Amino acid sequence: MRTMNFAKRNFKEIIRDPLSVVFAVLLPLLLLFIFQQFKIPSDNYRLENFTPGIVVFGFSFISMFTATLVSKDRTSSFLIRLGVSPMKPVEYILGYVLAIIPMIALQNVLFFILAVVLGLPFSVHIIWAILVSFAVSVLFIALGIIIGSVFSEKASSGIASIVVQLVCFTSGMYFPREMLGKGFSKVCEFLPFESCVTIIKGVMNNDLAGITPRNIIVFAAYTVVVFVIAVVLFQKKMLSDNKGS
Amino acid sequence: MFAIETKNLVKKYKDLTAVAGIDLKVQEGELFALLGTNGAGKTTTIKMLSSLILPTSGEIKILGMDIVKDRQKIREILNVSPQETAIAPNLSVKENLEFMANVYQIPDRKEKIEELVKLFRLEEVLPKKAKTLSGGWQRKVSIAIALINEPKILFLDEPTLGLDVIARKELWTVIESLKGRITIILTTHYMEEAESLSERIGIMAHGKLVDIGTAAELKQIAGKDTLEDAFVELATKGGAPA
Ligand SMILES: Nc1ncnc2c1ncn2[C@@H]1O[C@H](COP(=O)(O)OP(=O)(O)OP(=O)(O)O)[C@@H](O)[C@H]1O
Ligand SMILES: [Mg+2]
């Protein structure tokens, strides 16, 4: 009840300052469209490979605007007000997550519609991919909450853009990670972004064999750990002692 | 039983002592004003008393309940109007009121909101987005919101800051009307405000409560004719910062 009330408020805050939403949706759409206009002779840019990359790329913007929303709230007195109310930490976190899920839905539906328009064969697996990507998005929302809990509003968007860059370079969406050498490739394997893309890709293309146990383990471990850190940090920074310092 | 009772309340930020041992007892229904120079520790004290931050050491009892153990229960019965205006910027005034009513799960939400709208004369700004209001209006809304859960204990941190003379007088009337029913702790830099509204006044300097008493008592202690002179005398007599 309190959670939904807070989610509703967050949702309104987001859509009434729509610039970030526009960013998170339009930029990936634009990239998806543009890269299909050149006939790049690399498998990376075939729709069945590139679309999952775009989905995860879009999520990195979700991290960015989650971070902005959280840090804006944290540094405003509005949170003092909520901090003395009976609201519980878990209600805050769920309130943020629930408010952002409609954005994820909007992104996903539009990305896949464009992909199908551009020639991706439609199948029921696309629906599964959309559902799986909701699960993947939790990692990015949690990353955003962490960044927003630690940094000021201005610093947040800068720090969050590191997530965007990491997705570009380590997810394998633009180039195979082996291209930058063995060491780099190993690092990518232990970052979550390549696994996120591979999981969505495997489900979308009905190629579950393409998803390795490592992908599942890395993704699941990061999601759990990052989510727990998000809850703990948020609680510590937002609702306690160190407020403002 | 006291509405508020503290024992040797201390708050340290790293090596800075913001509040340096406060013993305070406030009666139920009393209006208690805190005066103090900038940085004296008024806001920090209010943050501790209102359960927002934990004290470094010391004890706080609110209506007999322990602020740490009974935090959740205490939070149902107090509210704060923070020093800086605290409203959701992209929500309308009406939505702000509804939002906070839901946070406190007020049963007769509509009636309560109507009552506050009347009390603070908010009719004309109800549909406006909070961030588009003038500072004074935002403040009035912020204070109105603090009454949404009919708190037994209300903290007003510089409530009349930024209000024009008429709005200030109006707010005084509202505060007067709450007197007796609600225990109110108010901070202010306006002597007139403390003198005309409060039963007792506490003077803070360098994290300490240096004197407590009625306006008349404080003037007598300091040997001055006006509260302002008494305040200057009492707030500076301690000398060097803690
Ligand atoms: N979060 C914090 N971290 C570090 N120091 C802090 C923090 N909050 C307050 N302080 C310090 O504690 C002291 C008391 O501050 P406080 O805000 O309580 O003063 P105040 O009496 O409310 O002053 P004012 O009249 O200016 O509002 C100040 O020196 C302030 O710099
Ligand atoms: Mg203050």
Coordinates of C-alpha atoms and ligand atoms in Angstrom, one line a residue:
Chain A
M1 CA 0.0 0.0 0.0
R2 CA 2.7 2.5 1.0
T3 CA 4.9 0.9 -1.6
M4 CA 2.4 1.5 -4.4
N5 CA 1.8 5.1 -3.1
F6 CA 5.5 5.8 -3.3
A7 CA 5.8 4.1 -6.7
K8 CA 3.0 6.2 -8.0
R9 CA 4.7 9.3 -6.8
N10 CA 8.0 8.3 -8.4
F11 CA 6.3 7.4 -11.6
K12 CA 4.8 10.9 -11.8
E13 CA 8.1 12.5 -11.0
I14 CA 9.7 10.6 -13.8
I15 CA 7.1 11.3 -16.5
R16 CA 6.7 14.9 -15.6
D17 CA 10.4 15.4 -16.3
P18 CA 10.4 13.4 -19.4
L19 CA 13.8 14.3 -20.9
S20 CA 15.6 11.3 -19.4
V21 CA 12.8 8.9 -20.6
V22 CA 13.2 10.3 -24.1
F23 CA 16.9 9.6 -23.8
A24 CA 16.6 6.1 -22.5
V25 CA 14.1 5.2 -25.3
L26 CA 15.1 7.2 -28.3
L27 CA 18.9 6.9 -28.3
P28 CA 18.9 3.0 -28.4
L29 CA 16.1 3.1 -31.0
L30 CA 18.1 5.5 -33.1
L31 CA 21.2 3.3 -32.9
L32 CA 19.3 0.2 -33.7
F33 CA 17.9 1.9 -36.8
I34 CA 21.2 3.5 -38.0
F35 CA 23.3 0.3 -37.7
Q36 CA 20.8 -1.5 -39.8
Q37 CA 21.2 1.1 -42.6
F38 CA 24.8 0.2 -43.3
K39 CA 25.4 -3.4 -44.4
I40 CA 28.2 -4.0 -41.9
P41 CA 29.9 -7.3 -42.7
S42 CA 29.9 -8.5 -39.1
D43 CA 27.6 -10.9 -37.4
N44 CA 27.5 -8.6 -34.5
Y45 CA 25.1 -6.2 -36.3
R46 CA 22.7 -8.8 -37.5
L47 CA 19.3 -8.1 -35.9
E48 CA 19.2 -11.4 -33.9
N49 CA 22.6 -10.5 -32.3
F50 CA 22.3 -6.7 -32.1
T51 CA 18.8 -6.3 -30.7
P52 CA 19.6 -8.0 -27.4
G53 CA 22.6 -5.7 -27.2
I54 CA 20.4 -2.6 -27.7
V55 CA 18.0 -3.8 -25.0
V56 CA 20.9 -4.0 -22.5
F57 CA 22.3 -0.7 -23.8
G58 CA 18.9 0.8 -23.1
F59 CA 19.0 -0.6 -19.5
S60 CA 22.2 1.3 -18.9
F61 CA 20.2 4.5 -19.3
I62 CA 17.8 3.1 -16.8
S63 CA 20.7 2.9 -14.4
M64 CA 21.4 6.5 -15.2
F65 CA 18.0 7.9 -14.5
T66 CA 17.3 5.7 -11.5
A67 CA 20.6 7.2 -10.1
T68 CA 19.4 10.7 -10.8
L69 CA 16.0 10.2 -9.2
V70 CA 17.4 8.6 -6.1
S71 CA 20.1 11.2 -5.6
K72 CA 17.7 14.1 -6.2
D73 CA 15.4 12.7 -3.5
R74 CA 18.2 11.9 -1.2
T75 CA 19.6 15.5 -1.2
S76 CA 16.2 17.1 -0.9
S77 CA 14.4 17.7 2.4
F78 CA 11.5 15.7 1.0
L79 CA 13.4 12.6 2.3
I80 CA 13.7 14.1 5.7
R81 CA 9.9 14.1 5.7
L82 CA 9.7 10.5 4.6
G83 CA 12.6 9.6 6.9
V84 CA 10.5 10.4 10.0
S85 CA 7.4 8.7 8.6
P86 CA 6.5 5.1 9.2
M87 CA 7.8 4.1 5.7
K88 CA 10.2 1.1 5.8
P89 CA 13.4 0.8 3.7
V90 CA 12.1 -2.0 1.7
E91 CA 9.0 0.1 0.8
Y92 CA 11.3 2.7 -0.7
I93 CA 13.3 0.3 -2.7
L94 CA 10.3 -1.5 -4.1
G95 CA 8.7 1.9 -4.7
Y96 CA 11.6 2.9 -7.0
V97 CA 11.7 -0.5 -8.8
L98 CA 7.9 -0.5 -9.4
A99 CA 8.0 3.0 -10.8
I100 CA 10.7 2.2 -13.3
I101 CA 9.2 -1.0 -14.6
P102 CA 6.7 0.8 -17.0
M103 CA 9.8 2.5 -18.6
I104 CA 11.4 -0.9 -19.1
A105 CA 8.2 -2.2 -20.7
L106 CA 8.1 0.8 -23.0
Q107 CA 11.7 0.4 -24.0
N108 CA 11.4 -3.3 -24.7
V109 CA 8.2 -3.2 -26.6
L110 CA 9.5 -0.3 -28.8
F111 CA 12.9 -1.9 -29.4
F112 CA 11.4 -5.2 -30.4
I113 CA 8.8 -3.6 -32.6
L114 CA 11.5 -1.7 -34.4
A115 CA 13.6 -4.8 -34.8
V116 CA 10.7 -6.7 -36.3
V117 CA 9.9 -3.8 -38.6
L118 CA 13.6 -3.9 -39.7
G119 CA 13.3 -7.5 -40.5
L120 CA 13.7 -9.6 -37.3
P121 CA 11.4 -12.6 -37.8
F122 CA 8.6 -12.4 -35.3
S123 CA 8.2 -15.4 -33.0
V124 CA 6.9 -16.2 -29.6
H125 CA 10.5 -16.3 -28.4
I126 CA 10.5 -12.5 -28.6
I127 CA 7.8 -12.4 -26.0
W128 CA 10.0 -14.7 -23.8
A129 CA 12.9 -12.4 -24.4
I130 CA 10.9 -9.4 -23.2
L131 CA 10.0 -11.3 -20.0
V132 CA 13.5 -12.4 -19.4
S133 CA 14.8 -8.9 -19.9
F134 CA 12.5 -7.7 -17.1
A135 CA 14.5 -9.9 -14.8
V136 CA 17.8 -8.6 -16.3
S137 CA 16.7 -5.0 -15.7
V138 CA 16.6 -5.5 -11.9
L139 CA 20.4 -5.5 -12.0
F140 CA 20.5 -2.1 -13.7
I141 CA 17.9 -0.6 -11.4
A142 CA 19.9 -1.7 -8.4
L143 CA 23.1 -0.3 -9.9
G144 CA 21.2 3.0 -10.3
I145 CA 20.1 2.9 -6.7
I146 CA 23.7 2.3 -5.6
I147 CA 25.0 5.2 -7.6
G148 CA 22.2 7.5 -6.5
S149 CA 22.7 6.6 -2.9
V150 CA 26.4 7.5 -3.0
F151 CA 26.8 10.4 -5.4
S152 CA 25.2 13.9 -5.8
E153 CA 22.7 14.5 -8.5
K154 CA 25.3 15.9 -10.9
A155 CA 28.0 13.3 -10.2
S156 CA 25.4 10.5 -10.5
S157 CA 24.8 11.0 -14.2
G158 CA 28.5 11.0 -14.8
I159 CA 29.2 7.9 -12.8
A160 CA 26.2 6.2 -14.4
S161 CA 27.6 6.9 -17.8
I162 CA 30.4 4.6 -16.9
V163 CA 27.8 1.8 -16.8
V164 CA 26.8 2.9 -20.3
Q165 CA 30.4 2.7 -21.5
L166 CA 31.0 -0.7 -19.8
V167 CA 27.9 -2.1 -21.6
C168 CA 29.3 -0.8 -24.9
F169 CA 32.8 -2.2 -24.5
T170 CA 32.3 -5.3 -22.4
S171 CA 29.0 -6.8 -23.5
G172 CA 30.2 -7.8 -27.0
M173 CA 27.3 -5.8 -28.6
Y174 CA 29.5 -3.8 -30.9
F175 CA 32.6 -6.1 -31.3
P176 CA 33.5 -9.6 -30.1
R177 CA 35.3 -9.2 -26.8
E178 CA 38.2 -11.4 -28.0
M179 CA 39.2 -8.5 -30.3
L180 CA 40.9 -6.6 -27.5
G181 CA 43.0 -9.5 -26.3
K182 CA 42.8 -12.5 -24.0
G183 CA 43.1 -10.5 -20.7
F184 CA 40.3 -8.1 -21.7
S185 CA 38.1 -11.0 -22.8
K186 CA 38.5 -12.7 -19.4
V187 CA 37.6 -9.5 -17.6
C188 CA 34.4 -9.3 -19.6
E189 CA 33.5 -12.8 -18.6
F190 CA 33.5 -11.8 -15.0
L191 CA 31.5 -8.6 -15.6
P192 CA 27.8 -9.1 -15.9
F193 CA 27.0 -7.3 -19.1
E194 CA 28.1 -9.9 -21.6
S195 CA 26.1 -12.5 -19.7
C196 CA 23.0 -10.2 -19.8
V197 CA 23.2 -9.9 -23.6
T198 CA 23.9 -13.6 -24.1
I199 CA 21.0 -14.6 -21.9
I200 CA 18.5 -12.4 -23.7
K201 CA 20.0 -13.4 -27.1
G202 CA 19.7 -17.1 -26.3
V203 CA 16.1 -16.8 -25.3
M204 CA 15.2 -14.6 -28.2
N205 CA 16.8 -16.9 -30.8
N206 CA 15.6 -20.0 -29.2
D207 CA 19.2 -21.0 -28.8
L208 CA 19.3 -21.9 -25.1
A209 CA 22.5 -23.9 -25.7
G210 CA 24.2 -20.6 -26.4
I211 CA 23.7 -19.6 -22.8
T212 CA 26.5 -21.1 -20.7
P213 CA 26.4 -22.0 -17.0
R214 CA 28.9 -19.2 -16.5
N215 CA 26.4 -16.7 -18.0
I216 CA 23.7 -17.8 -15.6
I217 CA 26.0 -17.9 -12.5
V218 CA 27.7 -14.5 -13.3
F219 CA 24.4 -12.8 -13.9
A220 CA 22.6 -14.3 -10.9
A221 CA 25.5 -13.6 -8.6
Y222 CA 25.8 -10.0 -9.7
T223 CA 22.0 -9.4 -9.4
V224 CA 21.8 -10.8 -5.9
V225 CA 24.9 -9.1 -4.7
V226 CA 24.2 -5.7 -6.3
F227 CA 20.6 -5.7 -5.1
V228 CA 21.7 -6.5 -1.5
I229 CA 24.3 -3.7 -1.6
A230 CA 21.7 -1.3 -3.0
V231 CA 19.3 -2.0 -0.1
V232 CA 22.0 -1.7 2.5
L233 CA 23.6 1.4 1.1
F234 CA 20.3 3.1 0.5
Q235 CA 19.3 2.4 4.1
K236 CA 22.6 3.7 5.4
K237 CA 22.9 6.8 3.3
M238 CA 19.3 7.8 3.0
L239 CA 17.7 7.0 6.3
S240 CA 20.4 7.4 8.9
D241 CA 23.2 9.1 10.4
N242 CA 25.3 10.3 7.5
K243 CA 22.6 12.3 5.8
G244 CA 24.1 15.1 3.9
S245 CA 27.7 14.3 4.7
Chain B
M1 CA 4.9 11.7 31.8
F2 CA 6.8 14.2 29.6
A3 CA 6.1 14.6 25.9
I4 CA 9.9 14.8 25.4
E5 CA 12.6 13.8 27.8
T6 CA 16.3 13.7 26.9
K7 CA 19.3 12.7 29.0
N8 CA 22.8 13.9 28.0
L9 CA 22.0 13.9 24.3
V10 CA 25.1 14.1 22.2
K11 CA 25.7 14.1 18.4
K12 CA 29.1 14.1 16.9
Y13 CA 30.0 14.3 13.2
K14 CA 33.5 12.9 13.0
D15 CA 35.4 15.4 15.2
L16 CA 32.7 18.0 15.2
T17 CA 30.4 18.0 18.2
A18 CA 27.1 19.4 16.9
V19 CA 25.1 18.7 20.1
A20 CA 27.1 18.5 23.3
G21 CA 24.9 17.0 26.0
I22 CA 21.4 18.2 26.3
D23 CA 19.0 17.5 29.1
L24 CA 15.5 18.6 28.2
K25 CA 12.0 18.0 29.5
V26 CA 9.0 19.2 27.6
Q27 CA 5.5 18.9 29.0
E28 CA 2.6 17.5 27.0
G29 CA 0.8 20.3 25.1
E30 CA 3.7 22.8 25.7
L31 CA 5.0 25.0 23.0
F32 CA 8.8 25.1 23.4
A33 CA 11.0 27.5 21.4
L34 CA 14.6 26.9 20.6
L35 CA 16.7 30.0 20.0
G36 CA 20.3 29.8 19.0
T37 CA 23.0 31.2 16.8
N38 CA 23.7 29.7 13.3
G39 CA 25.3 26.3 13.8
A40 CA 24.2 26.1 17.5
G41 CA 22.8 22.6 16.9
K42 CA 19.0 23.3 16.8
T43 CA 18.4 21.4 13.6
T44 CA 20.6 18.5 14.7
T45 CA 18.6 18.3 18.0
I46 CA 15.3 18.3 16.1
K47 CA 16.6 15.6 13.8
M48 CA 17.4 13.4 16.7
L49 CA 14.2 14.1 18.6
S50 CA 12.2 13.3 15.5
S51 CA 13.9 9.9 15.0
L52 CA 15.6 10.9 11.7
I53 CA 19.1 10.4 13.0
L54 CA 20.5 8.5 15.8
P55 CA 22.3 10.2 18.7
T56 CA 25.9 9.4 19.2
S57 CA 25.1 8.9 22.9
G58 CA 22.3 9.8 25.4
E59 CA 18.7 8.9 25.7
I60 CA 15.5 10.2 24.2
K61 CA 12.0 9.3 25.4
I62 CA 8.9 10.4 23.5
L63 CA 5.7 10.2 25.5
G64 CA 7.5 7.6 27.6
M65 CA 8.6 5.5 24.7
D66 CA 12.3 4.9 23.7
I67 CA 13.2 6.5 20.4
V68 CA 15.3 3.5 19.3
K69 CA 13.2 0.6 20.5
D70 CA 9.7 2.1 19.8
R71 CA 10.8 4.0 16.7
Q72 CA 8.0 2.7 14.5
K73 CA 5.3 3.6 17.0
I74 CA 6.7 7.0 17.7
R75 CA 6.9 7.8 14.0
E76 CA 3.1 7.4 13.7
I77 CA 2.5 10.2 16.2
L78 CA 5.1 12.9 15.4
N79 CA 5.8 15.0 12.4
V80 CA 8.3 17.6 11.2
S81 CA 8.3 20.6 9.0
P82 CA 12.0 20.6 8.1
Q83 CA 14.1 23.8 7.9
E84 CA 14.2 23.5 4.1
T85 CA 10.9 23.2 2.4
A86 CA 10.1 19.5 1.9
I87 CA 7.6 18.7 -0.8
A88 CA 7.7 16.6 -4.0
P89 CA 8.5 19.1 -6.7
N90 CA 6.7 17.6 -9.6
L91 CA 3.5 16.8 -7.8
S92 CA 0.7 19.3 -7.4
V93 CA -0.1 20.6 -4.0
K94 CA -3.2 18.3 -3.9
E95 CA -1.1 15.3 -4.9
N96 CA 1.5 16.2 -2.2
L97 CA -1.2 16.2 0.4
E98 CA -2.7 12.9 -0.9
F99 CA 0.7 11.3 -1.1
M100 CA 1.6 12.0 2.5
A101 CA -1.9 11.1 3.7
N102 CA -1.3 7.7 2.1
V103 CA 2.1 7.4 3.7
Y104 CA 0.4 7.8 7.1
Q105 CA -2.5 5.7 5.9
I106 CA -5.0 8.3 7.1
P107 CA -8.5 6.7 7.2
D108 CA -10.6 9.8 6.4
R109 CA -8.1 11.2 4.0
K110 CA -10.5 13.5 2.1
E111 CA -11.8 15.3 5.2
K112 CA -8.4 15.7 6.6
I113 CA -7.0 17.3 3.5
E114 CA -10.0 19.6 3.2
E115 CA -9.5 20.7 6.8
L116 CA -5.8 21.5 6.1
V117 CA -6.7 23.3 2.9
K118 CA -9.1 25.5 4.8
L119 CA -6.7 26.1 7.7
F120 CA -3.8 27.2 5.5
R121 CA -6.0 28.7 2.7
L122 CA -4.5 26.6 0.1
E123 CA -7.5 26.5 -2.3
E124 CA -5.9 28.6 -5.0
V125 CA -2.6 26.7 -5.2
L126 CA -4.1 23.1 -5.0
P127 CA -3.8 22.2 -8.7
K128 CA -0.4 23.8 -9.1
K129 CA 2.9 21.9 -9.3
A130 CA 4.8 22.4 -6.1
K131 CA 8.0 23.5 -7.8
T132 CA 6.2 26.4 -9.5
L133 CA 5.0 28.0 -6.2
S134 CA 6.8 30.9 -4.6
G135 CA 9.0 30.0 -1.6
G136 CA 6.5 31.3 0.9
W137 CA 3.7 29.2 -0.5
Q138 CA 5.9 26.1 -0.7
R139 CA 6.7 26.7 3.0
K140 CA 3.0 26.9 3.9
V141 CA 2.3 23.7 2.1
S142 CA 5.3 22.0 3.8
I143 CA 3.9 23.0 7.2
A144 CA 0.4 21.9 6.3
I145 CA 1.7 18.5 5.3
A146 CA 3.3 18.2 8.7
L147 CA -0.2 18.2 10.3
I148 CA -1.6 15.5 8.1
N149 CA -1.3 12.7 10.6
E150 CA -2.6 14.8 13.5
P151 CA 0.7 14.5 15.3
K152 CA 0.9 14.5 19.1
I153 CA 4.3 16.1 18.8
L154 CA 5.2 18.5 16.0
F155 CA 8.7 19.9 15.2
L156 CA 8.8 23.2 13.3
D157 CA 12.3 24.1 12.2
E158 CA 12.2 27.8 11.4
P159 CA 8.6 27.7 10.2
T160 CA 8.2 31.4 9.3
L161 CA 11.5 31.7 7.4
G162 CA 10.8 33.4 4.1
L163 CA 7.2 34.3 4.8
D164 CA 5.9 37.8 4.4
V165 CA 4.5 39.7 7.4
I166 CA 0.9 38.8 6.7
A167 CA 1.7 35.2 6.0
R168 CA 3.8 35.1 9.2
K169 CA 0.9 36.5 11.3
E170 CA -1.5 34.0 9.7
L171 CA 0.8 31.1 10.6
W172 CA 1.1 32.4 14.1
T173 CA -2.7 32.2 14.4
V174 CA -2.6 28.7 13.1
I175 CA 0.1 27.7 15.6
E176 CA -1.8 29.4 18.4
S177 CA -4.9 27.3 17.5
L178 CA -2.8 24.1 17.9
K179 CA -1.5 25.1 21.3
G180 CA -2.5 22.9 24.1
R181 CA -3.6 20.0 21.8
I182 CA -0.2 19.4 20.3
T183 CA 3.3 19.5 21.8
I184 CA 5.3 21.8 19.6
I185 CA 9.0 22.4 19.4
L186 CA 9.8 25.4 17.3
T187 CA 13.1 26.9 16.3
T188 CA 13.3 30.4 15.2
H189 CA 15.6 33.4 14.8
Y190 CA 12.8 35.8 15.5
M191 CA 12.6 36.9 19.2
E192 CA 9.1 38.2 18.7
E193 CA 8.0 34.9 17.5
A194 CA 9.5 32.9 20.4
E195 CA 8.2 35.5 22.9
S196 CA 4.6 35.6 21.7
L197 CA 4.1 31.9 20.9
S198 CA 6.0 29.9 23.4
E199 CA 5.6 28.9 27.0
R200 CA 9.2 28.4 27.5
I201 CA 12.3 29.2 25.5
G202 CA 15.6 27.3 25.4
I203 CA 18.8 29.1 24.3
M204 CA 21.3 27.0 22.5
A205 CA 25.0 27.9 21.9
H206 CA 27.8 25.6 20.7
G207 CA 25.7 22.5 21.0
K208 CA 24.6 23.2 24.6
L209 CA 21.4 24.3 26.0
V210 CA 22.7 27.3 28.0
D211 CA 19.5 28.5 29.6
I212 CA 15.8 27.6 29.7
G213 CA 12.9 29.6 31.0
T214 CA 10.0 31.8 30.1
A215 CA 10.8 35.0 28.2
A216 CA 10.5 36.9 31.5
E217 CA 12.8 34.6 33.4
L218 CA 15.4 34.8 30.7
K219 CA 15.3 38.6 30.7
Q220 CA 15.7 38.5 34.4
I221 CA 18.6 36.0 34.4
A222 CA 20.4 38.2 31.8
G223 CA 19.4 41.4 33.5
K224 CA 18.1 42.8 30.2
D225 CA 14.9 44.5 29.2
T226 CA 14.3 42.8 25.9
L227 CA 14.5 39.2 24.9
E228 CA 16.9 40.1 22.1
D229 CA 19.4 41.6 24.5
A230 CA 19.0 38.7 26.9
F231 CA 19.5 36.3 24.0
V232 CA 22.7 38.0 22.9
E233 CA 24.0 38.1 26.5
L234 CA 23.1 34.4 27.2
A235 CA 24.2 32.9 23.9
T236 CA 27.6 34.6 24.0
K237 CA 28.5 34.3 27.6
G238 CA 29.9 30.8 27.2
G239 CA 32.7 32.2 25.1
A240 CA 34.7 30.0 22.8
P241 CA 33.0 27.4 20.6
A242 CA 32.9 23.8 21.9
Ligands
LIG1 N1 25.4 16.0 8.4 C1 26.4 16.7 9.0 N2 27.7 16.4 8.9 C2 28.6 17.2 9.5 N3 28.4 18.3 10.2 C3 27.1 18.6 10.4 C4 26.0 17.9 9.7 N4 24.8 18.5 10.1 C5 25.2 19.6 10.8 N5 26.5 19.7 11.0 C6 27.2 20.7 11.8 O1 26.6 20.7 13.1 C7 26.6 22.0 13.6 C8 25.1 22.3 14.0 O2 24.3 22.4 12.9 P1 22.8 22.6 13.0 O3 22.2 22.6 11.6 O4 22.2 21.8 14.0 O5 22.7 24.2 13.5 P2 21.4 25.1 13.6 O6 21.4 25.6 15.0 O7 20.2 24.5 13.1 O8 21.8 26.3 12.7 P3 20.9 27.3 11.8 O9 20.3 28.3 12.7 O10 21.9 27.9 10.9 O11 19.9 26.5 11.1 C9 27.1 22.9 12.5 O12 28.4 23.2 12.8 C10 27.0 22.1 11.3 O13 28.0 22.4 10.4
MG2 MG 18.9 24.8 11.6

